[in-house]
Short mmCIF file of C-alpha atoms in Angstrom, two decimals:
data_model
loop_
_atom_site.label_atom_id
_atom_site.label_comp_id
_atom_site.label_asym_id
_atom_site.label_seq_id
_atom_site.Cartn_x
_atom_site.Cartn_y
_atom_site.Cartn_z
CA MET A 1 92.59 89.97 123.57
CA ALA A 2 91.71 87.51 126.30
CA ALA A 3 94.64 86.56 128.46
CA ALA A 4 96.24 83.26 127.59
CA ASP A 5 95.62 81.81 131.05
CA SER A 6 92.01 83.02 131.42
CA SER A 7 89.26 80.48 131.92
CA PRO A 8 86.90 79.91 128.97
CA SER A 9 83.40 81.30 128.90
CA ILE A 10 80.75 78.81 130.03
CA VAL A 11 77.16 79.44 128.94
CA GLU A 12 73.83 77.67 129.18
CA TYR A 13 71.48 78.40 126.27
CA PHE A 14 67.74 78.72 126.91
CA GLY A 15 66.30 79.52 123.49
CA GLY A 16 63.60 82.13 122.97
CA GLU A 17 60.16 80.64 122.48
CA ASP A 18 58.21 82.43 125.21
CA GLY A 19 57.15 86.08 125.16
CA TYR A 20 57.49 88.38 128.17
CA ARG A 21 56.07 91.67 129.28
CA CYS A 22 57.57 94.68 127.49
CA GLY A 23 58.74 97.56 129.64
CA TYR A 24 58.26 100.03 126.78
CA CYS A 25 54.91 99.43 125.10
CA LYS A 26 53.56 97.41 128.09
CA SER A 27 52.58 94.46 125.90
CA ASP A 28 52.08 91.40 128.13
CA THR A 29 53.78 88.90 125.82
CA GLY A 30 55.31 90.97 123.01
CA ASN A 31 58.89 91.05 124.31
CA LEU A 32 60.70 88.23 122.52
CA SER A 33 64.38 87.41 122.94
CA HIS A 34 66.90 84.59 122.94
CA GLY A 35 68.72 84.10 126.22
CA MET A 36 71.55 82.26 127.91
CA TRP A 37 73.01 82.13 131.39
CA ALA A 38 76.67 83.13 131.60
CA HIS A 39 78.35 81.13 134.36
CA SER A 40 81.57 82.87 133.36
CA MET A 41 82.60 84.95 130.39
CA THR A 42 85.78 86.52 129.05
CA VAL A 43 85.74 90.18 128.11
CA GLN A 44 86.68 89.31 124.51
CA ASP A 45 83.73 86.93 124.16
CA TYR A 46 81.35 89.52 125.54
CA GLN A 47 82.78 92.16 123.21
CA ASP A 48 82.12 89.86 120.27
CA LEU A 49 78.63 89.08 121.54
CA ILE A 50 77.51 92.69 121.92
CA ASP A 51 78.82 93.26 118.40
CA ARG A 52 76.22 90.68 117.37
CA GLY A 53 73.34 92.33 119.25
CA TRP A 54 73.61 90.59 122.64
CA ARG A 55 73.42 92.42 125.96
CA ARG A 56 73.79 91.33 129.56
CA CYS A 57 71.64 92.00 132.61
CA GLY A 58 73.54 90.53 135.53
CA LYS A 59 74.54 87.02 134.45
CA TYR A 60 71.70 86.71 131.97
CA VAL A 61 72.70 87.51 128.39
CA TYR A 62 69.91 88.14 125.92
CA LYS A 63 69.40 89.01 122.27
CA PRO A 64 66.08 90.46 121.09
CA ILE A 65 64.35 88.57 118.27
CA MET A 66 64.39 91.70 116.18
CA ASN A 67 61.90 90.84 113.45
CA GLN A 68 59.33 89.55 115.96
CA THR A 69 59.63 91.51 119.21
CA CYS A 70 57.18 94.33 119.80
CA CYS A 71 59.88 96.99 120.29
CA PRO A 72 63.04 96.21 118.27
CA GLN A 73 66.19 97.15 120.20
CA TYR A 74 69.20 98.15 118.12
CA THR A 75 72.67 98.14 119.65
CA ILE A 76 74.02 101.70 119.61
CA ARG A 77 77.57 102.91 120.04
CA CYS A 78 78.98 106.42 120.21
CA GLN A 79 82.28 107.25 118.55
CA ALA A 80 83.75 108.65 121.75
CA LEU A 81 86.90 110.10 120.18
CA HIS A 82 84.85 112.31 117.86
CA PHE A 83 82.00 113.09 120.23
CA GLN A 84 81.06 116.74 120.63
CA ALA A 85 78.63 117.74 123.34
CA SER A 86 75.37 119.24 122.13
CA LYS A 87 73.90 122.43 123.55
CA SER A 88 71.65 120.43 125.88
CA HIS A 89 74.59 118.31 127.04
CA LYS A 90 76.58 121.44 127.87
CA LYS A 91 73.64 122.79 129.87
CA VAL A 92 73.80 119.71 132.07
CA LEU A 93 77.58 120.03 132.50
CA LYS A 94 77.29 123.74 133.33
CA LYS A 95 74.49 123.05 135.77
CA MET A 96 76.63 120.55 137.66
CA LEU A 97 79.63 122.89 137.61
CA LYS A 98 77.59 125.82 138.95
CA PHE A 99 76.12 123.64 141.66
CA ILE A 100 79.52 122.40 142.85
CA SER A 101 81.42 125.68 142.54
CA LYS A 102 78.71 128.12 143.62
CA GLY A 103 75.92 126.04 145.16
CA ASP A 104 73.61 127.32 142.42
CA VAL A 105 70.38 125.32 142.22
CA SER A 106 68.16 128.21 141.17
CA LYS A 107 67.52 126.82 137.72
CA ALA A 108 64.86 124.18 137.31
CA ALA A 109 65.68 120.64 136.34
CA SER A 110 66.50 120.18 132.71
CA GLU A 111 64.09 119.70 129.88
CA GLU A 112 66.70 117.64 128.08
CA GLU A 113 66.67 113.94 127.36
CA PRO A 114 65.45 111.47 129.99
CA MET A 115 67.40 111.09 133.18
CA ASP A 116 68.75 107.60 132.86
CA SER A 117 70.55 106.47 129.77
CA HIS A 118 70.57 102.82 130.76
CA VAL A 119 67.43 102.19 132.78
CA GLU A 120 65.88 99.95 130.15
CA ASP A 121 68.11 97.11 131.26
CA ALA A 122 66.43 97.18 134.63
CA ILE A 123 63.06 97.17 132.88
CA THR A 124 63.80 94.28 130.58
CA CYS A 125 65.22 92.15 133.36
CA ASP A 126 61.77 91.02 134.52
CA PHE A 127 62.22 87.76 132.63
CA PRO A 128 65.78 86.48 133.17
CA TYR A 129 65.29 85.17 136.66
CA LYS A 130 62.62 82.77 135.47
CA ALA A 131 65.37 81.04 133.52
CA GLU A 132 68.08 81.17 136.18
CA SER A 133 70.47 78.26 136.02
CA HIS A 134 70.49 75.63 138.75
CA VAL A 135 73.60 73.81 137.57
CA SER A 136 76.06 73.07 140.37
CA GLN A 137 79.53 74.57 140.24
CA SER A 138 81.15 71.14 140.17
CA GLU A 139 79.46 70.38 136.84
CA LEU A 140 80.95 73.54 135.37
CA THR A 141 84.55 72.72 136.23
CA PRO A 142 86.22 71.06 133.23
CA LEU A 143 88.62 68.18 133.84
CA SER A 144 92.30 68.51 133.06
CA VAL A 145 93.17 70.18 129.78
CA ASP A 146 95.05 67.13 128.57
CA HIS A 147 91.97 64.96 128.97
CA ALA A 148 89.79 67.51 127.23
CA GLU A 149 92.19 67.81 124.30
CA ARG A 150 92.18 64.04 123.79
CA VAL A 151 88.39 64.10 123.59
CA GLU A 152 88.40 67.03 121.19
CA ASN A 153 90.61 65.04 118.85
CA GLU A 154 88.41 61.93 118.85
CA ASP A 155 86.57 62.95 115.72
CA GLU A 156 89.86 63.21 113.83
CA ASP A 157 90.38 59.46 114.28
CA THR A 158 87.04 58.74 112.60
CA GLY A 159 88.20 60.32 109.36
CA GLU A 160 85.92 63.34 109.61
CA THR A 161 87.19 66.50 107.93
CA LYS A 162 86.95 70.01 109.31
CA GLU A 163 86.55 73.15 107.27
CA GLU A 164 88.38 76.29 108.23
CA VAL A 165 85.94 78.25 108.80
CA ASN A 166 69.78 95.97 133.03
CA GLU A 167 66.71 96.12 140.12
CA HIS A 168 64.33 98.62 141.10
CA LYS A 169 65.82 99.10 144.59
CA VAL A 170 69.24 100.17 145.75
CA GLU A 171 70.61 97.46 148.01
CA SER A 172 71.65 99.83 150.78
CA GLY A 173 68.20 101.32 151.28
CA SER A 174 64.87 102.16 149.83
CA ARG A 175 65.97 104.54 147.11
CA GLN A 176 64.46 103.39 143.89
CA ILE A 177 65.91 103.44 140.43
CA CYS A 178 64.55 106.54 138.80
CA ALA A 179 63.20 105.98 135.34
CA ASP A 180 63.55 107.92 132.12
CA ASN A 181 62.57 111.37 133.27
CA ASP A 182 64.06 114.37 134.97
CA THR A 183 61.83 115.17 137.91
CA LEU A 184 61.47 118.87 138.49
CA LEU A 185 62.77 119.48 141.99
CA THR A 186 63.19 122.86 143.64
CA ARG A 187 65.75 123.49 146.30
CA GLY A 188 66.53 126.63 148.32
CA PRO A 189 66.77 129.60 145.94
CA ALA A 190 64.29 127.97 143.59
CA HIS A 191 61.51 129.04 145.98
CA SER A 192 62.38 132.71 145.68
CA ALA A 193 59.93 135.16 144.19
CA LYS A 194 59.89 135.80 140.49
CA ILE A 195 62.42 138.32 139.30
CA GLY A 196 61.37 141.11 136.96
CA HIS A 197 59.71 144.48 136.77
CA ALA A 198 55.96 144.94 136.76
CA PRO A 199 54.54 145.90 133.36
CA PRO A 200 53.81 149.61 132.92
CA LYS A 201 50.32 150.78 133.75
CA PRO A 202 47.92 151.42 130.89
CA GLY A 203 48.52 154.77 129.24
CA LYS A 204 52.15 155.02 130.34
CA GLY A 205 55.18 154.33 128.20
CA ALA A 206 58.77 153.53 129.14
CA ASP A 207 60.31 155.11 132.23
CA LEU A 208 62.43 157.91 130.76
CA SER A 209 64.39 158.24 133.98
CA LYS A 210 66.02 154.89 133.31
CA PRO A 211 68.53 154.08 130.56
CA PRO A 212 67.05 152.47 127.44
CA CYS A 213 67.14 148.69 127.11
CA ARG A 214 70.09 147.28 125.24
CA LYS A 215 70.51 144.17 123.22
CA ALA A 216 72.48 141.35 124.86
CA LYS A 217 74.66 141.18 121.76
CA ASP A 218 75.72 144.82 122.19
CA ILE A 219 76.47 144.29 125.87
CA ARG A 220 78.68 141.29 125.09
CA LYS A 221 80.47 143.27 122.40
CA GLU A 222 81.19 146.12 124.81
CA ARG A 223 82.48 143.77 127.50
CA LYS A 224 84.77 142.10 124.99
CA LEU A 225 86.11 145.46 123.88
CA GLN A 226 86.77 146.54 127.46
CA LYS A 227 88.70 143.35 128.06
CA LEU A 228 90.81 143.94 124.96
CA LEU A 229 91.46 147.53 125.95
CA ARG A 230 93.06 146.39 129.18
CA LYS A 231 95.70 144.49 127.24
CA GLN A 232 99.10 145.88 126.26
CA PRO A 233 99.63 147.63 122.91
CA CYS A 234 100.43 145.32 120.05
CA THR A 235 102.61 145.73 116.97
CA ILE A 236 101.82 144.36 113.53
CA GLU A 237 104.12 144.75 110.53
CA GLY A 238 106.07 147.47 112.26
CA SER A 239 103.06 149.72 112.93
CA GLN A 240 102.02 150.20 116.53
CA PHE A 241 98.31 150.24 117.30
CA GLN A 242 97.36 151.73 120.58
CA ALA A 243 94.95 149.90 122.85
CA GLY A 244 92.47 152.73 122.33
CA ASP A 245 91.77 151.70 118.73
CA PRO A 246 88.56 149.67 119.23
CA GLY A 247 88.05 148.98 115.55
CA PHE A 248 91.37 147.22 115.21
CA LEU A 249 90.99 145.33 118.47
CA LEU A 250 87.59 143.92 117.59
CA GLN A 251 88.72 142.98 114.10
CA ASN A 252 91.90 141.33 115.40
CA SER A 253 89.98 139.42 118.07
CA LYS A 254 87.94 137.74 115.35
CA SER A 255 91.02 136.32 113.64
CA LYS A 256 91.05 133.40 116.11
CA PRO A 257 87.84 131.44 115.90
CA ASN A 258 86.43 130.14 119.16
CA GLN A 259 87.05 126.46 119.72
CA PRO A 260 84.02 124.53 121.02
CA LYS A 261 84.42 123.34 124.60
CA THR A 262 84.89 119.63 125.18
CA ILE A 263 83.46 117.50 127.97
CA GLU A 264 86.87 117.60 129.63
CA ASP A 265 86.72 121.40 129.80
CA PHE A 266 83.74 121.03 132.13
CA VAL A 267 84.46 117.92 134.18
CA PHE A 268 88.19 118.40 134.79
CA VAL A 269 88.09 122.12 135.61
CA SER A 270 89.85 123.38 138.73
CA LEU A 271 87.43 124.48 141.44
CA PRO A 272 87.94 127.30 143.93
CA ASP A 273 89.10 126.35 147.41
CA ASP A 274 85.89 127.69 148.90
CA ALA A 275 83.59 125.70 146.60
CA PRO A 276 80.46 124.81 148.62
CA HIS A 277 80.31 121.23 147.31
CA LYS A 278 82.74 118.46 146.49
CA LEU A 279 82.03 115.77 143.89
CA GLU A 280 84.28 112.70 143.97
CA PHE A 281 84.44 109.44 142.04
CA THR A 282 85.52 105.98 143.04
CA ARG A 283 85.67 102.84 140.93
CA PHE A 284 85.48 99.23 142.13
CA LEU A 285 85.38 95.86 140.46
CA CYS A 286 81.92 94.38 140.92
CA ASP A 287 80.42 90.91 140.74
CA SER A 288 79.46 89.90 137.21
CA PRO A 289 80.00 86.98 134.85
CA LEU A 290 82.89 88.86 133.21
CA GLU A 291 86.29 87.59 134.25
CA ALA A 292 88.53 90.48 135.35
CA GLU A 293 91.64 90.66 133.19
CA ASP A 294 94.82 92.72 133.13
CA GLY A 295 95.43 94.14 129.70
CA PRO A 296 98.84 93.75 128.02
CA ASN A 297 98.79 97.48 127.21
CA GLY A 298 99.19 98.68 130.79
CA LEU A 299 95.55 99.65 131.30
CA GLU A 300 95.69 100.47 135.01
CA CYS A 301 92.15 99.42 135.92
CA GLY A 302 92.18 96.33 133.70
CA TYR A 303 89.12 94.89 131.99
CA GLY A 304 85.89 93.67 133.54
CA SER A 305 82.80 95.04 135.32
CA PHE A 306 83.01 98.08 137.57
CA HIS A 307 80.88 100.21 139.86
CA GLN A 308 81.49 103.92 139.33
CA GLN A 309 80.37 105.66 142.49
CA TYR A 310 79.48 109.35 142.59
CA TRP A 311 80.06 110.93 146.02
CA LEU A 312 78.74 114.39 146.84
CA ASP A 313 80.06 115.89 150.08
CA GLY A 314 80.82 112.42 151.41
CA LYS A 315 77.41 111.00 150.46
CA ILE A 316 76.91 108.52 147.65
CA ILE A 317 74.31 109.87 145.22
CA ALA A 318 74.67 107.59 142.18
CA VAL A 319 76.26 104.35 141.00
CA GLY A 320 76.93 103.54 137.37
CA VAL A 321 77.69 99.97 136.29
CA ILE A 322 80.05 99.73 133.33
CA ASP A 323 81.90 96.97 131.50
CA ILE A 324 85.40 97.80 130.26
CA LEU A 325 85.97 95.67 127.18
CA PRO A 326 88.75 95.43 124.56
CA TYR A 327 87.17 97.97 122.19
CA CYS A 328 84.71 99.90 124.31
CA VAL A 329 83.23 101.02 127.58
CA SER A 330 79.76 99.49 127.75
CA SER A 331 77.23 101.18 130.01
CA VAL A 332 75.06 98.63 131.82
CA TYR A 333 72.80 100.80 133.98
CA LEU A 334 72.71 103.64 136.48
CA TYR A 335 70.84 104.09 139.72
CA TYR A 336 70.79 107.27 141.78
CA ASP A 337 69.26 109.13 144.69
CA PRO A 338 66.09 110.83 143.40
CA ASP A 339 66.73 113.77 145.74
CA TYR A 340 69.44 114.81 143.28
CA SER A 341 67.54 114.33 140.05
CA PHE A 342 67.70 118.11 139.50
CA LEU A 343 71.36 117.53 138.52
CA SER A 344 70.35 115.31 135.56
CA LEU A 345 72.61 112.56 136.82
CA GLY A 346 71.76 110.15 134.00
CA VAL A 347 72.95 112.56 131.31
CA TYR A 348 75.88 113.72 133.40
CA SER A 349 77.07 110.16 134.06
CA ALA A 350 76.89 109.30 130.36
CA LEU A 351 79.07 112.31 129.52
CA ARG A 352 81.53 111.37 132.27
CA GLU A 353 81.71 107.83 130.87
CA ILE A 354 82.45 109.17 127.39
CA ALA A 355 85.29 111.24 128.88
CA PHE A 356 86.48 108.12 130.73
CA THR A 357 86.49 106.19 127.44
CA ARG A 358 88.78 108.82 125.97
CA GLN A 359 91.11 108.51 128.93
CA LEU A 360 91.31 104.73 128.53
CA HIS A 361 92.01 105.16 124.80
CA GLU A 362 95.28 106.91 125.65
CA LYS A 363 96.55 103.66 127.19
CA ALA A 364 94.60 101.20 125.02
CA PRO A 365 94.38 102.57 121.45
CA ASP A 366 91.82 99.94 120.36
CA LEU A 367 89.38 101.10 123.03
CA CYS A 368 87.57 104.00 121.39
CA PHE A 369 83.78 103.41 121.55
CA TYR A 370 81.11 104.03 124.15
CA TYR A 371 78.23 101.53 123.97
CA MET A 372 74.92 102.87 125.26
CA GLY A 373 72.87 99.70 125.21
CA PHE A 374 69.87 99.65 122.89
CA TYR A 375 68.30 102.36 120.75
CA ILE A 376 64.53 101.89 120.54
CA HIS A 377 63.02 104.08 117.85
CA SER A 378 59.49 102.74 118.34
CA CYS A 379 59.57 104.12 121.91
CA PRO A 380 59.82 107.93 121.61
CA LYS A 381 61.23 108.48 125.09
CA MET A 382 64.14 106.15 124.27
CA ARG A 383 65.22 108.05 121.15
CA TYR A 384 67.40 110.46 123.12
CA LYS A 385 70.40 108.11 122.79
CA GLY A 386 70.61 109.15 119.15
CA GLN A 387 71.59 112.64 120.33
CA TYR A 388 75.05 111.43 121.35
CA ARG A 389 76.75 111.98 118.01
CA PRO A 390 78.44 110.63 116.04
CA SER A 391 76.87 107.26 116.69
CA ASP A 392 76.15 104.03 114.82
CA LEU A 393 73.45 101.38 114.92
CA LEU A 394 74.12 97.68 114.39
CA CYS A 395 72.47 96.03 111.40
CA PRO A 396 70.39 93.15 112.82
CA GLU A 397 71.11 90.88 109.84
CA THR A 398 74.70 91.48 108.76
CA TYR A 399 76.08 92.90 112.04
CA VAL A 400 77.83 95.85 110.39
CA TRP A 401 77.72 99.33 111.91
CA THR A 402 75.75 102.03 110.10
CA PRO A 403 75.75 105.78 110.90
CA ILE A 404 72.53 106.62 112.69
CA GLU A 405 71.74 109.39 110.21
CA ARG A 406 71.25 106.74 107.53
CA CYS A 407 69.15 104.55 109.83
CA LEU A 408 66.58 107.06 111.05
CA PRO A 409 64.72 107.53 107.73
CA LEU A 410 64.39 103.75 107.46
CA LEU A 411 63.08 103.45 111.03
CA GLU A 412 60.45 106.09 110.29
CA GLN A 413 59.05 103.72 107.68
CA SER A 414 59.30 100.47 109.65
CA LYS A 415 60.21 99.62 113.24
CA TYR A 416 62.29 96.67 112.01
CA CYS A 417 64.95 97.44 109.42
CA ARG A 418 67.98 95.93 107.79
CA PHE A 419 70.42 98.85 107.71
CA ASN A 420 72.91 97.28 105.31
CA GLN A 421 71.61 98.32 101.91
CA ASP A 422 73.82 95.83 100.08
CA ALA A 423 71.30 93.12 99.27
CA THR A 424 74.07 90.60 98.64
CA ALA A 425 75.78 91.16 102.01
CA VAL A 426 75.55 88.34 104.56
CA ASP A 427 76.64 87.76 108.13
CA GLU A 428 80.39 87.22 107.73
CA GLY A 429 80.62 85.67 111.20
CA ARG A 430 77.86 83.12 110.62
CA ILE A 431 78.23 79.50 111.65
CA LYS A 432 79.93 77.42 108.99
CA GLU A 433 80.72 74.17 110.77
CA LEU A 434 78.38 73.02 113.56
CA GLY A 435 80.67 70.15 114.54
CA ARG A 436 83.29 72.62 115.80
CA VAL A 437 81.03 74.14 118.45
CA ARG A 438 82.66 73.51 121.85
CA VAL A 439 80.57 71.67 124.40
CA LEU A 440 81.04 71.00 128.12
CA HIS A 441 79.45 67.65 128.99
CA LYS A 442 80.06 65.81 132.25
CA ARG A 443 83.00 68.11 132.94
CA ILE A 444 84.65 67.15 129.66
CA VAL A 445 85.29 69.65 126.87
CA MET A 446 84.58 68.26 123.43
CA PRO A 447 83.49 69.39 119.97
CA TYR A 448 79.81 69.00 119.20
CA SER A 449 80.63 66.34 116.60
CA VAL A 450 81.89 64.06 119.42
CA TYR A 451 79.12 65.01 121.85
CA LYS A 452 76.49 64.25 119.22
CA LYS A 453 77.69 60.63 119.00
CA ARG A 454 77.73 60.17 122.75
CA ARG A 455 74.40 61.83 123.45
CA LYS A 456 71.52 59.60 124.48
CA GLY A 457 67.93 60.59 123.92
CA PRO A 458 66.35 62.95 121.38
CA SER A 459 68.59 65.08 119.21
CA ASP A 460 69.35 68.62 120.36
CA GLU A 461 70.92 69.64 117.06
CA ALA A 462 68.26 72.25 116.30
CA SER A 463 68.89 74.02 119.60
CA VAL A 464 72.68 73.92 119.18
CA GLN A 465 72.33 75.16 115.60
CA GLN A 466 70.23 78.11 116.79
CA TYR A 467 72.71 78.93 119.54
CA ALA A 468 75.69 78.79 117.16
CA SER A 469 73.98 80.94 114.54
CA LEU A 470 73.28 83.63 117.15
CA VAL A 471 76.72 83.77 118.78
CA GLY A 472 78.63 83.23 115.53
CA GLN A 473 81.37 80.83 114.53
CA THR A 474 84.17 82.53 116.48
CA CYS A 475 82.39 82.59 119.84
CA SER A 476 80.92 79.12 119.35
CA GLU A 477 84.45 77.72 119.01
CA ARG A 478 85.76 79.62 122.06
CA MET A 479 82.91 79.45 124.55
CA LEU A 480 81.78 76.23 126.22
CA LEU A 481 78.12 75.35 125.73
CA PHE A 482 77.01 73.45 128.82
CA ARG A 483 75.03 70.27 128.12
CA SER A 484 73.63 68.18 130.96
#
């Protein structure tokens, strides 16, 4: 999908020999991953990389060594077009709606899933900056295309054949990124006295002067009937039924099953003019290795990395970082003002981003998934991402998507699993021809087969082979691997 005139991705591969501290199990050296520095990257290349288990934190792109790392991290995506909010998700949406429309904060913070759906990227980013690139920009600027193409064709003259083949501080102040919990905060009405009648004294029964208690179900039924009675008489098959026939009205009202409410029913609802609060959203392109691109399908915002800012009554309370890619919206991380944690901003932002994905799909039909980062079954507090259904996990060996319902029983048996149960299946995007890997050396673009002949010193073939096997044949032929 990358635009024809977009610059190629340029990456610097670092390997993955050293272990780092794990933000989940707190192991000092158990976190193992491959990494590379993205000096620039097209949205199509990054889409293909995350579909092979990669993930970015700033300009550092990493891929957990799944069969060795202490806490395997499986790429998870939600099928946004088919997503239906769970009961706990609707509680969060209703809580926000009540707060904005009525100023209601009387209910305690939620007991639902952890606050932040992307905070692990901030946790796992302890290590990238140790490997930050120090290559000058001049070295990363390829020479003219004509010159590069002549070099790429050098190996053809030799007779060789080719096969077809997530910061703990908000920059503007001292608000810290809140981790995976919903802090119980009380505001205003929450300090009011408990509501309820005192229990009867010993030896006394119910107060006969008061009407007997009624079941909530009966009360709802009566209210529904009263509402139907206020409607005009209706005629069916020539017979007129008066509004005073409750039996008919109740029976007829059941003929239309209730449709479950969608996210949009909550987030796009019209608010009264006198609503005590106002929640607004703004979206800005932000600095990242992803090259901003205008899509051919008329996607108004284009593709790239964006800050989604949440403004409450003119005050910014949260910022979500997202990547808009050819096939998905990928959530990078969220940071927010802890004073508003009672609104469950992490859950709310995830639901808003799913709704946003659906909006983008109307303009870009291929864009229909919401990527939530990594699912970590071995860390119980990170399992909540599996509640956004339907969702899939990426097989770490064959890179095919598998419904999470089929993955969970396997993960209960072992923290590392191959989800593809076809024993004969292999990685279809695996490297098939190492010589076709594109290299950027001394500002000249060339295939690895040419670079290998020019290189002086010890062979780096093992490192290039590892890089190519991890990014796959397609990306290895599109991206430029920087070699000093």
